Amino acid sequence: MSKIDKKKQGIVVAVLNMKGGVGKTTISAHVFRHLHSHLKKSVVLIDFDPQFNLTQTVISQASYEKHKADKRTVLSVMEDHTAPSIFKISTAMGPPPKLDEVGIRLKGSIINPELNLHLVPGDFDIAKYSLINDSKVLLPVKERFLKFVENVRKEKDVVCIDCNPSSSFMTLCALQAATHVVVPVRPDRYSLLGLKMLDRFISEMPEIINKPKLTILLNGVKSQGYDPAVENSLRSDPQFGPKTMVASLHMSKVLEASHSYTGFATDKRQSWRVTPRITTIVTELGKSLGII
Amino acid sequence: MSKVYQKVCNLLAAGNFSDREIFDFVSMLQSSNPHEVVDYVSSIRRLLSSEIYGYEKAASFWEPPNNFSFSSEAENKIEHLLLEEAGLPKTLAIALLTQEIQKRFSLQVPNESRKGFSNWVKRLLTILPESELLHIATLIRNQYVHESNYDWRLK
């Protein structure tokens, strides 16, 4: 069997809310890692936030520094290595790299080698795109990113893009590449506002021709003493209610970032505290994304 | 401790699984349909007894069946919203859900089940996406919970 299945066309999921701190990275890391193992899908995680919290969650600092020195980060997806300075972009833009040139294989199956989980590490240097106002200058960067994602879709089942919470150039790149958007929403009114802003951004931005399908996932639900007022308001909303997943992600220390642990929550010793819930989420999400 | 339980534990011990894999297995089992698990085990038995068992078969052996279904939280949430929070009698909850579904989708809604409200909701979930049904139930819940406050309106 050839490595690249020509008929394959994976899905591209942008994990995004215009409000920060809603759990984008938690969902990109732990839910999509479990989606890989539970639904048996090949998954590529792209850390598309200059803060690169996703990368810091799943690989060690020493490992990251080695990959950064080898130019195996998302910056190499956006442009080649000839950029004259941090405030300028490369003028001689070649084709995008292959996944193997920039991605790190984090998990894999011995029986089925094509069933694996990759990470394209983040890079603080992509913050420079927020400082460049001329969209013409950034056009080759965007085209290179879109081509990279298009190529990866031919090999993998799911590409998950962990976005940063702003209406920036990078958000536009992610939304142009995305077939689906998973919107994490905390049960507070501010993250509902972020959801509405995102929906408006997608609807009104003419560059986003193929509008991605929205799926809303409630995150940070308290296991005890929970006030469902915001959840009821979201679920009864005529536009967003039917798009809100029934399963929600509960608050848990196992999901929180910790200095003493680098890796996925479902690989921790205490994973049994969160795995059944993440399994329910992954099963419903798989249906919503049309992959089961 | 039952004999079957002991035998399955022995198999898990002999399989050299990690604690995490056993946790995953048990949680997956809890959320699985027993009939489908039995069917799946039967298909593995057939495969193991087959003479053409080889690498290609072994690889596909590990793929989960696509129709493998899992229980949903929707039934419990809908029951809680309508019967507990809104305080609706079961027959009224069924009538309101039926009315709202027919208004929106013009679907043939199953008749009230003798096996109870939860079972009737399960049957609804075979014709409507669970998020859509929960949306409708929340709308009805909000309407009734908020209407009950009208008694306390200032005059």
XYZ file of N, CA and C in Angstrom, chain B:
465
model
N -16.809 -12.355 44.603
C -16.299 -12.125 43.235
C -16.740 -13.271 42.314
N -17.428 -12.948 41.207
C -17.932 -14.012 40.340
C -16.791 -14.655 39.559
N -17.082 -15.896 39.069
C -16.060 -16.629 38.323
C -15.710 -15.923 37.014
N -16.768 -15.384 36.343
C -16.533 -14.706 35.047
C -15.636 -13.484 35.253
N -15.957 -12.739 36.307
C -15.157 -11.542 36.608
C -13.692 -11.939 36.849
N -13.510 -13.011 37.628
C -12.149 -13.475 37.935
C -11.417 -13.914 36.655
N -12.187 -14.604 35.752
C -11.555 -15.101 34.515
C -11.128 -13.935 33.604
N -12.002 -12.907 33.501
C -11.647 -11.746 32.662
C -10.439 -11.020 33.269
N -10.412 -10.900 34.595
C -9.258 -10.261 35.260
C -7.984 -11.067 34.993
N -8.110 -12.406 35.011
C -6.951 -13.261 34.712
C -6.450 -13.021 33.293
N -7.428 -12.882 32.342
C -7.053 -12.626 30.943
C -6.325 -11.290 30.814
N -6.842 -10.285 31.513
C -6.205 -8.957 31.468
C -4.798 -9.030 32.053
N -4.664 -9.784 33.141
C -3.339 -9.923 33.778
C -2.380 -10.634 32.821
N -2.890 -11.675 32.158
C -2.041 -12.437 31.240
C -1.685 -11.602 30.006
N -2.556 -10.650 29.660
C -2.315 -9.805 28.483
C -1.263 -8.732 28.714
N -0.785 -8.615 29.924
C 0.279 -7.660 30.258
C -0.099 -6.217 29.926
N -1.356 -5.860 30.192
C -1.797 -4.492 29.922
C -1.347 -3.554 31.043
N -1.184 -2.283 30.683
C -0.831 -1.297 31.704
C -2.096 -0.928 32.486
N -1.914 -0.280 33.635
C -3.070 0.165 34.426
C -3.954 1.088 33.592
N -3.301 1.968 32.830
C -4.052 2.938 32.019
C -4.906 2.225 30.967
N -4.315 1.203 30.332
C -5.062 0.463 29.311
C -6.258 -0.255 29.934
N -6.075 -0.748 31.150
C -7.203 -1.434 31.819
C -8.288 -0.419 32.190
N -7.879 0.774 32.669
C -8.859 1.833 32.957
C -9.638 2.194 31.687
N -8.899 2.380 30.580
C -9.535 2.737 29.309
C -10.534 1.656 28.888
N -10.090 0.406 29.005
C -10.918 -0.718 28.583
C -12.217 -0.755 29.393
N -12.084 -0.600 30.715
C -13.270 -0.680 31.583
C -14.215 0.485 31.301
N -13.648 1.688 31.102
C -14.527 2.840 30.850
C -15.228 2.690 29.501
N -14.528 2.113 28.522
C -15.140 1.915 27.209
C -16.251 0.861 27.300
N -15.990 -0.164 28.095
C -16.969 -1.242 28.272
C -18.241 -0.700 28.924
N -18.048 0.193 29.900
C -19.195 0.755 30.618
C -20.113 1.547 29.699
N -19.508 2.165 28.692
C -20.316 3.020 27.805
C -20.721 2.287 26.525
N -20.509 0.979 26.461
C -20.814 0.231 25.236
C -22.129 -0.520 25.348
N -22.700 -0.773 24.179
C -23.905 -1.584 24.100
C -23.499 -3.058 24.242
N -24.019 -3.795 25.253
C -23.582 -5.189 25.476
C -23.752 -6.076 24.242
N -24.853 -5.876 23.469
C -25.072 -6.717 22.280
C -23.962 -6.514 21.256
N -23.546 -5.253 21.106
C -22.498 -4.974 20.118
C -21.153 -5.531 20.572
N -20.927 -5.511 21.882
C -19.676 -6.089 22.395
C -19.668 -7.599 22.115
N -20.818 -8.250 22.354
C -20.917 -9.701 22.101
C -20.695 -9.982 20.610
N -21.322 -9.163 19.748
C -21.139 -9.346 18.291
C -19.675 -9.177 17.905
N -19.047 -8.179 18.511
C -17.641 -7.898 18.181
C -16.739 -9.066 18.595
N -17.004 -9.582 19.809
C -16.219 -10.734 20.296
C -16.449 -11.937 19.369
N -17.693 -12.125 18.915
C -17.989 -13.238 17.999
C -17.209 -13.093 16.704
N -17.133 -11.838 16.205
C -16.404 -11.625 14.937
C -14.912 -11.915 15.136
N -14.388 -11.618 16.319
C -12.972 -11.923 16.599
C -12.773 -13.445 16.651
N -13.741 -14.146 17.273
C -13.653 -15.616 17.337
C -13.601 -16.206 15.929
N -14.484 -15.682 15.050
C -14.517 -16.198 13.666
C -13.180 -15.951 12.989
N -12.653 -14.754 13.233
C -11.384 -14.377 12.594
C -10.236 -15.266 13.096
N -10.233 -15.520 14.398
C -9.151 -16.331 14.975
C -9.220 -17.785 14.504
N -10.448 -18.263 14.235
C -10.580 -19.656 13.808
C -10.406 -19.793 12.293
N -10.301 -18.660 11.594
C -10.171 -18.702 10.141
C -8.761 -19.109 9.725
N -8.691 -19.909 8.646
C -7.370 -20.365 8.167
C -6.612 -19.259 7.448
N -7.370 -18.258 6.956
C -6.696 -17.210 6.172
C -6.200 -16.075 7.065
N -6.182 -16.308 8.361
C -5.706 -15.305 9.314
C -4.251 -14.945 9.002
N -4.001 -13.711 8.667
C -2.645 -13.298 8.322
C -2.413 -11.864 8.731
N -1.348 -11.262 8.269
C -0.988 -9.922 8.725
C -2.063 -8.888 8.368
N -2.534 -8.945 7.091
C -3.525 -7.955 6.659
C -4.779 -8.040 7.526
N -5.180 -9.288 7.805
C -6.360 -9.479 8.650
C -6.075 -8.960 10.056
N -4.874 -9.243 10.515
C -4.512 -8.823 11.876
C -4.565 -7.309 11.992
N -4.144 -6.619 10.929
C -4.155 -5.152 10.961
C -5.589 -4.639 11.046
N -6.474 -5.248 10.232
C -7.858 -4.763 10.236
C -8.581 -5.177 11.520
N -8.066 -6.207 12.149
C -8.611 -6.724 13.397
C -8.722 -5.620 14.456
N -7.818 -4.677 14.405
C -7.771 -3.642 15.431
C -8.587 -2.404 15.102
N -9.175 -2.384 13.903
C -10.014 -1.237 13.559
C -11.359 -1.371 14.269
N -11.865 -0.314 14.907
C -13.161 -0.441 15.558
C -14.276 -0.484 14.516
N -15.344 -1.257 14.755
C -16.443 -1.239 13.807
C -17.077 0.146 13.781
N -17.419 0.615 12.590
C -17.915 1.984 12.470
C -19.261 2.189 13.151
N -20.042 1.104 13.259
C -21.375 1.279 13.823
C -21.372 1.100 15.344
N -20.198 1.050 15.931
C -20.094 0.878 17.380
C -20.718 2.090 18.063
N -21.798 1.894 18.808
C -22.489 3.063 19.354
C -22.264 3.168 20.867
N -22.453 4.344 21.379
C -22.206 4.603 22.789
C -23.429 5.292 23.387
N -23.596 5.146 24.677
C -24.750 5.784 25.298
C -24.536 7.286 25.317
N -25.629 8.025 25.326
C -25.537 9.473 25.290
C -26.038 10.032 26.611
N -25.585 11.260 26.916
C -26.051 11.921 28.140
C -27.393 12.592 27.903
N -27.813 12.638 26.643
C -28.971 13.444 26.281
C -30.240 13.046 27.040
N -30.490 11.722 27.161
C -31.732 11.281 27.828
C -31.804 11.849 29.248
N -30.706 11.680 29.985
C -30.698 12.141 31.378
C -30.891 13.644 31.466
N -30.210 14.383 30.580
C -30.297 15.850 30.639
C -31.715 16.309 30.307
N -32.323 15.703 29.297
C -33.677 16.110 28.885
C -34.685 15.797 30.002
N -34.530 14.622 30.585
C -35.415 14.220 31.685
C -35.270 15.201 32.858
N -34.038 15.568 33.176
C -33.779 16.482 34.286
C -34.389 17.865 34.001
N -34.192 18.368 32.781
C -34.690 19.710 32.430
C -36.211 19.775 32.503
N -36.875 18.770 31.916
C -38.334 18.863 31.773
C -39.090 18.362 33.001
N -38.670 17.235 33.536
C -39.442 16.654 34.650
C -39.036 17.243 35.995
N -37.738 17.490 36.183
C -37.296 17.983 37.495
C -37.282 19.511 37.562
N -36.567 20.147 36.614
C -36.457 21.622 36.699
C -37.766 22.316 36.342
N -38.394 21.902 35.228
C -39.639 22.570 34.822
C -40.835 21.991 35.568
N -40.670 20.823 36.186
C -41.749 20.195 36.974
C -42.929 19.758 36.125
N -42.686 19.381 34.873
C -43.793 18.994 33.991
C -44.177 17.533 34.219
N -45.481 17.209 34.160
C -45.868 15.791 34.159
C -45.344 15.141 32.867
N -45.072 13.828 32.917
C -44.480 13.151 31.757
C -45.322 13.318 30.482
N -46.639 13.179 30.646
C -47.502 13.258 29.450
C -47.428 14.651 28.815
N -47.374 15.689 29.657
C -47.285 17.045 29.113
C -45.918 17.275 28.463
N -44.848 16.751 29.100
C -43.503 16.895 28.520
C -43.448 16.231 27.152
N -44.057 15.059 27.029
C -44.076 14.332 25.754
C -44.883 15.123 24.715
N -46.039 15.649 25.158
C -46.889 16.410 24.227
C -46.163 17.665 23.724
N -45.479 18.363 24.627
C -44.782 19.609 24.239
C -43.601 19.324 23.309
N -42.834 18.284 23.638
C -41.700 17.923 22.770
C -42.202 17.518 21.381
N -43.266 16.704 21.367
C -43.840 16.233 20.095
C -44.286 17.427 19.247
N -45.000 18.330 19.899
C -45.531 19.507 19.203
C -44.392 20.350 18.594
N -43.359 20.551 19.402
C -42.243 21.400 18.954
C -41.456 20.730 17.814
N -41.265 19.418 17.923
C -40.523 18.688 16.872
C -41.316 18.724 15.566
N -42.617 18.489 15.668
C -43.440 18.466 14.450
C -43.507 19.841 13.797
N -43.498 20.881 14.640
C -43.540 22.259 14.115
C -42.258 22.580 13.329
N -41.137 22.072 13.838
C -39.841 22.412 13.227
C -39.452 21.494 12.079
N -39.720 20.209 12.216
C -39.176 19.244 11.250
C -40.224 18.438 10.491
N -41.481 18.586 10.826
C -42.556 17.745 10.281
C -42.140 16.267 10.196
N -41.704 15.740 11.347
C -41.278 14.341 11.426
C -42.375 13.506 12.091
N -42.371 12.223 11.797
C -43.274 11.292 12.472
C -42.664 10.948 13.835
N -43.250 11.490 14.894
C -42.698 11.277 16.243
C -43.271 9.982 16.822
N -42.429 9.125 17.430
C -42.950 7.874 18.000
C -43.973 8.134 19.109
N -44.912 7.195 19.267
C -45.920 7.330 20.327
C -45.275 7.160 21.695
N -46.004 7.631 22.699
C -45.516 7.506 24.078
C -45.198 6.044 24.398
N -44.033 5.848 25.023
C -43.578 4.492 25.291
C -44.112 4.002 26.634
N -44.504 2.712 26.664
C -44.935 2.129 27.949
C -43.729 1.934 28.864
N -42.549 1.953 28.263
C -41.333 1.700 29.060
C -40.814 2.956 29.750
N -41.543 4.055 29.629
C -41.156 5.252 30.373
C -40.630 6.378 29.501
N -40.481 7.531 30.129
C -40.091 8.755 29.432
C -38.699 8.632 28.809
N -37.768 8.109 29.608
C -36.389 8.009 29.141
C -36.287 7.138 27.887
N -37.055 6.068 27.877
C -37.053 5.174 26.722
C -37.642 5.866 25.492
N -38.668 6.682 25.709
C -39.284 7.427 24.602
C -38.264 8.429 24.022
N -37.517 9.096 24.922
C -36.492 10.048 24.464
C -35.417 9.303 23.656
N -35.050 8.109 24.097
C -34.068 7.299 23.367
C -34.531 7.048 21.938
N -35.838 6.772 21.803
C -36.379 6.530 20.452
C -36.354 7.807 19.620
N -36.593 8.948 20.279
C -36.508 10.232 19.559
C -35.096 10.462 19.016
N -34.114 10.007 19.809
C -32.716 10.234 19.418
C -32.313 9.450 18.166
N -33.166 8.508 17.773
C -32.874 7.785 16.525
C -33.334 8.586 15.308
N -34.169 9.620 15.537
C -34.645 10.404 14.386
C -34.112 11.840 14.384
N -33.550 12.275 15.511
C -33.062 13.665 15.607
C -31.676 13.699 16.245
N -30.799 14.628 15.834
C -29.506 14.759 16.513
C -29.707 15.142 17.981
N -28.871 14.598 18.851
C -29.057 14.799 20.288
C -28.947 16.277 20.687
N -28.058 17.034 20.009
C -27.903 18.450 20.365
C -29.163 19.237 20.002
N -29.825 18.830 18.910
C -31.052 19.493 18.471
C -32.179 19.230 19.477
N -32.270 17.987 19.926
C -33.320 17.615 20.876
C -33.104 18.311 22.231
N -31.843 18.418 22.644
C -31.544 19.093 23.906
C -31.857 20.590 23.793
N -31.617 21.153 22.609
C -31.957 22.565 22.352
C -33.460 22.784 22.546
N -34.274 21.910 21.962
C -35.738 22.044 22.064
C -36.188 21.866 23.518
N -35.611 20.869 24.191
C -35.980 20.620 25.595
C -35.617 21.820 26.473
N -34.463 22.449 26.180
C -34.051 23.619 26.979
C -35.003 24.790 26.746
N -35.450 24.942 25.503
C -36.413 26.019 25.202
C -37.694 25.829 26.005
N -38.191 24.586 26.026
C -39.430 24.298 26.777
C -39.186 24.517 28.275
N -38.053 24.033 28.746
C -37.701 24.201 30.169
C -37.669 25.681 30.544
N -36.990 26.487 29.720
C -36.873 27.915 30.028
C -38.239 28.584 30.072
N -39.066 28.209 29.096
C -40.406 28.797 29.025
C -41.187 28.518 30.313
N -41.153 27.275 30.790
C -41.926 26.913 31.979
C -41.305 27.439 33.268
N -39.981 27.394 33.363
C -39.322 27.880 34.589
C -39.518 29.387 34.711
N -39.385 30.098 33.594
C -39.527 31.552 33.663
C -40.972 31.981 33.851
N -41.906 31.207 33.262
C -43.327 31.537 33.452
C -43.736 31.405 34.906
N -43.126 30.436 35.597
C -43.512 30.212 36.993
C -43.133 31.401 37.872
N -42.230 32.242 37.379
C -41.834 33.426 38.153
C -42.871 34.548 38.086
N -43.798 34.442 37.113
C -44.731 35.550 36.911
C -45.599 35.817 38.143
N -45.824 34.754 38.961
C -46.639 34.925 40.169
C -46.030 35.962 41.103
N -44.729 36.138 41.013
C -44.030 36.996 41.950
C -43.713 38.384 41.365
N -44.326 38.647 40.199
C -44.054 39.931 39.563
C -44.595 41.078 40.423
N -43.844 42.184 40.493
C -44.308 43.338 41.277
C -45.486 43.997 40.579
N -46.485 44.404 41.381
C -47.680 45.034 40.788
C -47.573 46.545 40.894
